[in-house]
PDB file of C-alpha atoms and ligand atoms in Angstrom:
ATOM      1  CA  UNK W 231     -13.180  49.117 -69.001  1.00  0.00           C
ATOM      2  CA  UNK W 232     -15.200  51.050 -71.387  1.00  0.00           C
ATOM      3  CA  UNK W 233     -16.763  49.703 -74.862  1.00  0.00           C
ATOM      4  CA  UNK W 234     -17.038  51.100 -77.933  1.00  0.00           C
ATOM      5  CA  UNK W 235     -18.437  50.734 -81.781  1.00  0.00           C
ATOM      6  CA  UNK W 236     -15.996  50.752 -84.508  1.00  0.00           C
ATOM      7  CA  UNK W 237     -16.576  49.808 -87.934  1.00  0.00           C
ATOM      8  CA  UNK W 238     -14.151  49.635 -90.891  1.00  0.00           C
ATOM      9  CA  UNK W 239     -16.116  51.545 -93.636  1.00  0.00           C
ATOM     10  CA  UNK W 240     -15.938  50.524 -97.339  1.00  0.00           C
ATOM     11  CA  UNK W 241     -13.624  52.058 -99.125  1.00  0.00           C
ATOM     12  CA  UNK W 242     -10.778  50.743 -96.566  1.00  0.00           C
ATOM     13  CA  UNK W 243     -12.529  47.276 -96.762  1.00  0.00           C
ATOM     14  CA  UNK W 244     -12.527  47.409-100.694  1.00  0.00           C
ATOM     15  CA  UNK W 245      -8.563  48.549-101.002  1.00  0.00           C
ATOM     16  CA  UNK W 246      -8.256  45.614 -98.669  1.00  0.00           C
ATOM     17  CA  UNK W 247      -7.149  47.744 -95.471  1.00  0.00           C
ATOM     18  CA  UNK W 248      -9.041  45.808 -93.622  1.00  0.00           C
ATOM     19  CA  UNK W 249      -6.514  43.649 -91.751  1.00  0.00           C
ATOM     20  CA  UNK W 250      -3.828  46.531 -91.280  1.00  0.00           C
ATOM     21  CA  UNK W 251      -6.774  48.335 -89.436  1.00  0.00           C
ATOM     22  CA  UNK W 252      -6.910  45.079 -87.277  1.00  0.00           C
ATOM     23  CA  UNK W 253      -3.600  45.039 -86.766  1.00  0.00           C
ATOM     24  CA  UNK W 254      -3.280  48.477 -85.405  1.00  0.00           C
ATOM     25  CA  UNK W 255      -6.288  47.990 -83.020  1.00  0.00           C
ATOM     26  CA  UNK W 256      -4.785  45.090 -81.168  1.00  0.00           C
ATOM     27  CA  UNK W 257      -0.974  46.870 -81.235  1.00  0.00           C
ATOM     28  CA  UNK W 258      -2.720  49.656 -79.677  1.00  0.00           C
ATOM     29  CA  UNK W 259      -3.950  47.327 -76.998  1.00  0.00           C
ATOM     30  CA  UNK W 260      -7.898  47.309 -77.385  1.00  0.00           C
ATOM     31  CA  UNK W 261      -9.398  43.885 -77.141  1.00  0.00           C
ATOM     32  CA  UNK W 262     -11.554  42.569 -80.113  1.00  0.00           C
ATOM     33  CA  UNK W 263     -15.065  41.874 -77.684  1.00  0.00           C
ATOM     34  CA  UNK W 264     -17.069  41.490 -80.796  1.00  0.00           C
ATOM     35  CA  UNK W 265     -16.137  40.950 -84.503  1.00  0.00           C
ATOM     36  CA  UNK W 266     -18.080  40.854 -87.773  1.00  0.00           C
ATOM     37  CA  UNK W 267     -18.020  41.130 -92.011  1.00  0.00           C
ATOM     38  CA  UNK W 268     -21.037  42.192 -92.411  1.00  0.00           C
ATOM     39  CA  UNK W 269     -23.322  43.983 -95.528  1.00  0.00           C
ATOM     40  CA  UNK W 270     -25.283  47.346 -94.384  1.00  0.00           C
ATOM     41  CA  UNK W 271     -28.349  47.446 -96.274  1.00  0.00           C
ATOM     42  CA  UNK W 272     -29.778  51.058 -97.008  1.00  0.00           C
ATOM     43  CA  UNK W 273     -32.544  51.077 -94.826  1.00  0.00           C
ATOM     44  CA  UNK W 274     -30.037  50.039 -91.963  1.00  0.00           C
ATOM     45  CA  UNK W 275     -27.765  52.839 -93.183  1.00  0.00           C
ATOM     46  CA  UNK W 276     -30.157  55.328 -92.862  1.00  0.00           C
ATOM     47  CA  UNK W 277     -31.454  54.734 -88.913  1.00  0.00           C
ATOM     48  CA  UNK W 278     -27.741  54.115 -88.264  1.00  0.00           C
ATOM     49  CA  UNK W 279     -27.512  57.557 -89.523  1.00  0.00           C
ATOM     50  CA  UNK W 280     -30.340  58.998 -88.538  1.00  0.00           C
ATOM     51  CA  UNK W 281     -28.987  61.841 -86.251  1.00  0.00           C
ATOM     52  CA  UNK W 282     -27.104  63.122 -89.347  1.00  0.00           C
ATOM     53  CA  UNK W 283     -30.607  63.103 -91.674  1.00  0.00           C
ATOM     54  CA  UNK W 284     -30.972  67.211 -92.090  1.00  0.00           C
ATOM     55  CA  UNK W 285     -27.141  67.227 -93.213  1.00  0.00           C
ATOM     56  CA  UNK W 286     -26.670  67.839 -97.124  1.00  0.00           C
ATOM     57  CA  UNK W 287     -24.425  64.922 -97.042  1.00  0.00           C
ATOM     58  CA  UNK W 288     -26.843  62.303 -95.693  1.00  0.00           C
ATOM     59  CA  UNK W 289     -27.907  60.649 -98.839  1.00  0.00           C
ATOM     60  CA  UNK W 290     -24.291  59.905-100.354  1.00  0.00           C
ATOM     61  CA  UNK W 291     -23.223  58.907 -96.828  1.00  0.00           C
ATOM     62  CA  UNK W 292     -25.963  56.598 -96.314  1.00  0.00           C
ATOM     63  CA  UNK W 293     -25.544  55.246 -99.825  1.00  0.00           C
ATOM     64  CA  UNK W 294     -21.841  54.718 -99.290  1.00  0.00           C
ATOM     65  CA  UNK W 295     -22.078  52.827 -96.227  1.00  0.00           C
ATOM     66  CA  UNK W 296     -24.390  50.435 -97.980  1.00  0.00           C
ATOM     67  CA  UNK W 297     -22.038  50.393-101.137  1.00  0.00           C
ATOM     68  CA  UNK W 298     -20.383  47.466-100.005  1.00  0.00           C
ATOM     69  CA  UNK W 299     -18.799  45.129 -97.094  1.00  0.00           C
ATOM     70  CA  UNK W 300     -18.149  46.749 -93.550  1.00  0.00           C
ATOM     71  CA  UNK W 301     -15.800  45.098 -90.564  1.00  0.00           C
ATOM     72  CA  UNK W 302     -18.429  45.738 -87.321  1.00  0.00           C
ATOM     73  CA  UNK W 303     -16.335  45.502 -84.162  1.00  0.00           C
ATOM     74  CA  UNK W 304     -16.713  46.172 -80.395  1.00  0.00           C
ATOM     75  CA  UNK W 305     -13.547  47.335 -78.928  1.00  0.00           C
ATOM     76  CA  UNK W 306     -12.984  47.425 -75.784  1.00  0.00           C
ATOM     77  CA  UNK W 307     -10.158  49.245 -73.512  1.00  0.00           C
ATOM     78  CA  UNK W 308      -9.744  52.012 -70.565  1.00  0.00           C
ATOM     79  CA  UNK W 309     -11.562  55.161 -72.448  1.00  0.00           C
ATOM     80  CA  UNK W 310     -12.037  53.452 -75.369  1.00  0.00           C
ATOM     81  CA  UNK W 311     -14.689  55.905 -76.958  1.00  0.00           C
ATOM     82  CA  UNK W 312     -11.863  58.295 -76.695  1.00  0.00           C
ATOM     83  CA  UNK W 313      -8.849  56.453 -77.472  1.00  0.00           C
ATOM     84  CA  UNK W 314     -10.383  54.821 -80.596  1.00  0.00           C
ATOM     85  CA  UNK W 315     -11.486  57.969 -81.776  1.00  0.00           C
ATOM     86  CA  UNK W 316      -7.645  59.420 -81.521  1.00  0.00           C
ATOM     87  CA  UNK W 317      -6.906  56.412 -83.334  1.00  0.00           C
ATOM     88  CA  UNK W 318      -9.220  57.144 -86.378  1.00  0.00           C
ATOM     89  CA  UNK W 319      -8.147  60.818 -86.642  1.00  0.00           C
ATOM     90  CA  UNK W 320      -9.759  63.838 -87.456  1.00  0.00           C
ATOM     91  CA  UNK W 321     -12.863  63.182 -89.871  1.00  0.00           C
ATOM     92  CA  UNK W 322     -11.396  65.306 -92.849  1.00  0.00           C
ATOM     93  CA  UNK W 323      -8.498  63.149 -93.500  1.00  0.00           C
ATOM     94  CA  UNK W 324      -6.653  66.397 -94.706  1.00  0.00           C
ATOM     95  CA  UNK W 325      -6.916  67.479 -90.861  1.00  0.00           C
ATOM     96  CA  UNK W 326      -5.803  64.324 -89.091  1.00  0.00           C
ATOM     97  CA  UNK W 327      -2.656  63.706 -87.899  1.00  0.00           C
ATOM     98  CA  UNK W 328       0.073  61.954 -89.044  1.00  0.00           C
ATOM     99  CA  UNK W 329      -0.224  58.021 -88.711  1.00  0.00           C
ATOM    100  CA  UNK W 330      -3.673  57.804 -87.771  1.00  0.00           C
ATOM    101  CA  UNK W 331      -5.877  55.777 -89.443  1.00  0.00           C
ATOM    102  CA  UNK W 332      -8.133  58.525 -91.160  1.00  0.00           C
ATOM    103  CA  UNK W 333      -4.384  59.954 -92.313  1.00  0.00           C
ATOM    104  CA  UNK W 334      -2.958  56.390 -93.723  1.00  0.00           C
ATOM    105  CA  UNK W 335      -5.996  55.305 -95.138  1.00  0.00           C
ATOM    106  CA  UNK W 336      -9.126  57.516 -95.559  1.00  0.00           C
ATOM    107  CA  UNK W 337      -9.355  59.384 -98.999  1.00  0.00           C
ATOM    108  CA  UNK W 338     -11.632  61.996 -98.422  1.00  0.00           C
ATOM    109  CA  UNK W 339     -14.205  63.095 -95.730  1.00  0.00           C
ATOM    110  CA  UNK W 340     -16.946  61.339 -96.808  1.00  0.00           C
ATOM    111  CA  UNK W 341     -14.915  58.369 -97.504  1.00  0.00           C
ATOM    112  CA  UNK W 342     -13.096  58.235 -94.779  1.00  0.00           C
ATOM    113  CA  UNK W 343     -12.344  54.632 -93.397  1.00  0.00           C
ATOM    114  CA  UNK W 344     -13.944  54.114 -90.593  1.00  0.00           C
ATOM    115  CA  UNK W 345     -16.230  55.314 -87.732  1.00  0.00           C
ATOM    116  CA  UNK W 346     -16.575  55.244 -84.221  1.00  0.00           C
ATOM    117  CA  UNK W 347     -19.282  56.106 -81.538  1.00  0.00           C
ATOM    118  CA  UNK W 348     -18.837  59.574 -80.064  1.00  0.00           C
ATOM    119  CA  UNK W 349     -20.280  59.240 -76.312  1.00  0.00           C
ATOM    120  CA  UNK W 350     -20.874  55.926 -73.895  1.00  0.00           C
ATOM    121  CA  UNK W 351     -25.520  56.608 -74.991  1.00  0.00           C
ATOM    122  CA  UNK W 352     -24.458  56.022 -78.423  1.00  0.00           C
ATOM    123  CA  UNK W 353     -21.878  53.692 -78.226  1.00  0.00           C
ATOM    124  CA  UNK W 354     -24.349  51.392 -76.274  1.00  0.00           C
ATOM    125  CA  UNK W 355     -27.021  52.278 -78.851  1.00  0.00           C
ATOM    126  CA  UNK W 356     -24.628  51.425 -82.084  1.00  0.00           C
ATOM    127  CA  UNK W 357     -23.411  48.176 -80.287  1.00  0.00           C
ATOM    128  CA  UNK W 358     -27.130  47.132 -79.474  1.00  0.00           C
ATOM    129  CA  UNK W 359     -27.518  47.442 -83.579  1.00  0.00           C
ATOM    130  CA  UNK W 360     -24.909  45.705 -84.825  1.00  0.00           C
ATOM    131  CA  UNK W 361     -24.586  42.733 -82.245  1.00  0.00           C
ATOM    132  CA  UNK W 362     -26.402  40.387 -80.269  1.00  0.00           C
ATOM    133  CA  UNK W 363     -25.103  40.167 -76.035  1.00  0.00           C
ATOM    134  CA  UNK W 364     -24.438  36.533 -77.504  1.00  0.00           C
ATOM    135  CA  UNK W 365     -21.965  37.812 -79.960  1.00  0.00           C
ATOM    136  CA  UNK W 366     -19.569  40.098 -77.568  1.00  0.00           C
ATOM    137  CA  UNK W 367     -17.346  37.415 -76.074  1.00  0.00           C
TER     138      UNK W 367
HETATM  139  O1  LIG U 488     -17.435  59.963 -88.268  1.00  0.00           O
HETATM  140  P1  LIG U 488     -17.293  61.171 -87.363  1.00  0.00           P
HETATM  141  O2  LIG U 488     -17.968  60.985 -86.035  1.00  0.00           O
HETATM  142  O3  LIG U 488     -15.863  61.609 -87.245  1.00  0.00           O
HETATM  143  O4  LIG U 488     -18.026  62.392 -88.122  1.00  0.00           O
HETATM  144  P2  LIG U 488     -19.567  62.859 -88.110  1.00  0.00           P
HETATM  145  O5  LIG U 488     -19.554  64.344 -88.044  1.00  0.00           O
HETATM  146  O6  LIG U 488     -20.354  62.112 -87.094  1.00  0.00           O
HETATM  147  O7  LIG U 488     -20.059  62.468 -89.571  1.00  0.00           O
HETATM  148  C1  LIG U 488     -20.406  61.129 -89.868  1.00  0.00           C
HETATM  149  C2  LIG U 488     -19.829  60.791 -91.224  1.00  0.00           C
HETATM  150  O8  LIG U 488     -20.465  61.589 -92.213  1.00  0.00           O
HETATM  151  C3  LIG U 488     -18.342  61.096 -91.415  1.00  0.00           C
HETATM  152  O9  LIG U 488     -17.493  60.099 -90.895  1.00  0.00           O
HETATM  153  C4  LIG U 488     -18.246  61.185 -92.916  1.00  0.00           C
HETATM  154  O10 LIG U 488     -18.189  59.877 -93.501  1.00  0.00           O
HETATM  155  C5  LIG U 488     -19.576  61.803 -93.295  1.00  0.00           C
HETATM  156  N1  LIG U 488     -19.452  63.253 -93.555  1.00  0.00           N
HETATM  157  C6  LIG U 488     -19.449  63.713 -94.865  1.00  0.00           C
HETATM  158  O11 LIG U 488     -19.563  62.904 -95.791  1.00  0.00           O
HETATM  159  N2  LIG U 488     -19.327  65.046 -95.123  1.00  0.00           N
HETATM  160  C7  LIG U 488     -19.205  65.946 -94.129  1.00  0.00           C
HETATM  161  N3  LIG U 488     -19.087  67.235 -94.397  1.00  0.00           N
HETATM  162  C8  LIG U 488     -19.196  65.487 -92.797  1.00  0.00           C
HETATM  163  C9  LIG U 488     -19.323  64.137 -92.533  1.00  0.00           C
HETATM  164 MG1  LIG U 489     -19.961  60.775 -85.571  1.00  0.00          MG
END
């Protein structure tokens, strides 16, 4: 079983997506190791972030994810890096495919629902931010 970060970004939270996002994860058949409503500050934003920091869009990304309530979760299935990332669509919401989260509920690509870690070194690293061991039950 492989683990994964996944957080439900703040424009989904704010148009109250947030618990047909949940939904979808557990029909999909991931289980819900860790669980959180939490507030990103800025300065959290921007290390969480950091690999992105020479991109044009780093300051309105890191602002956004601050902007307001994230869901932090650790999800956990057989390939989940993968599998929740298939989930979540293409990152341009114009590009993913039909019924995937991105497509349903992301508005535009740099407010676009939610995230998830792209290898098992940072999905270790982005779990290690967000949650204690004490938390993943
Ligand atoms: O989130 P994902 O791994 O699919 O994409 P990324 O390339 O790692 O980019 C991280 C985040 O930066 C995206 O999810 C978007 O929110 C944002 N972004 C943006 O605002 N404008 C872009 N041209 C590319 C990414
Ligand atoms: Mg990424």
């Amino acid at each position: 079983m492989e683990r994964t970060y996944a957080m439900i970004k703040p424009d989904a939270v704010k148009a109250g997506n947030a618990g047909n996002i949940i939904a979808r994860i557990e029909a999909e058949g991931f289980r819900i190791v860790g669980m959180k409503q939490i507030r990103v500050s800025l300065a959290q934003s921007q290390l969480f972030y950091v690999v992105h920091e020479a991109r044009p869009f780093y300051n309105g990304l890191t602002e956004f994810l601050a902007s307001g309530p994230v869901v932090a979760m650790v999800l956990e299935k057989d390939n989940a890096i993968k599998a929740w990332r298939d989930l979540m669509g293409a990152t341009n919401p114009a590009q993913a495919a039909e019924g995937t989260i991105r497509k349903l509920y992301a508005t535009s690509i740099d407010e676009n629902a939610a995230h998830g870690s792209d290898a098992p070194e940072t999905a270790a690293q982005e779990i290690a931010f967000f949650f204690t061991t004490a938390e993943l039950v």
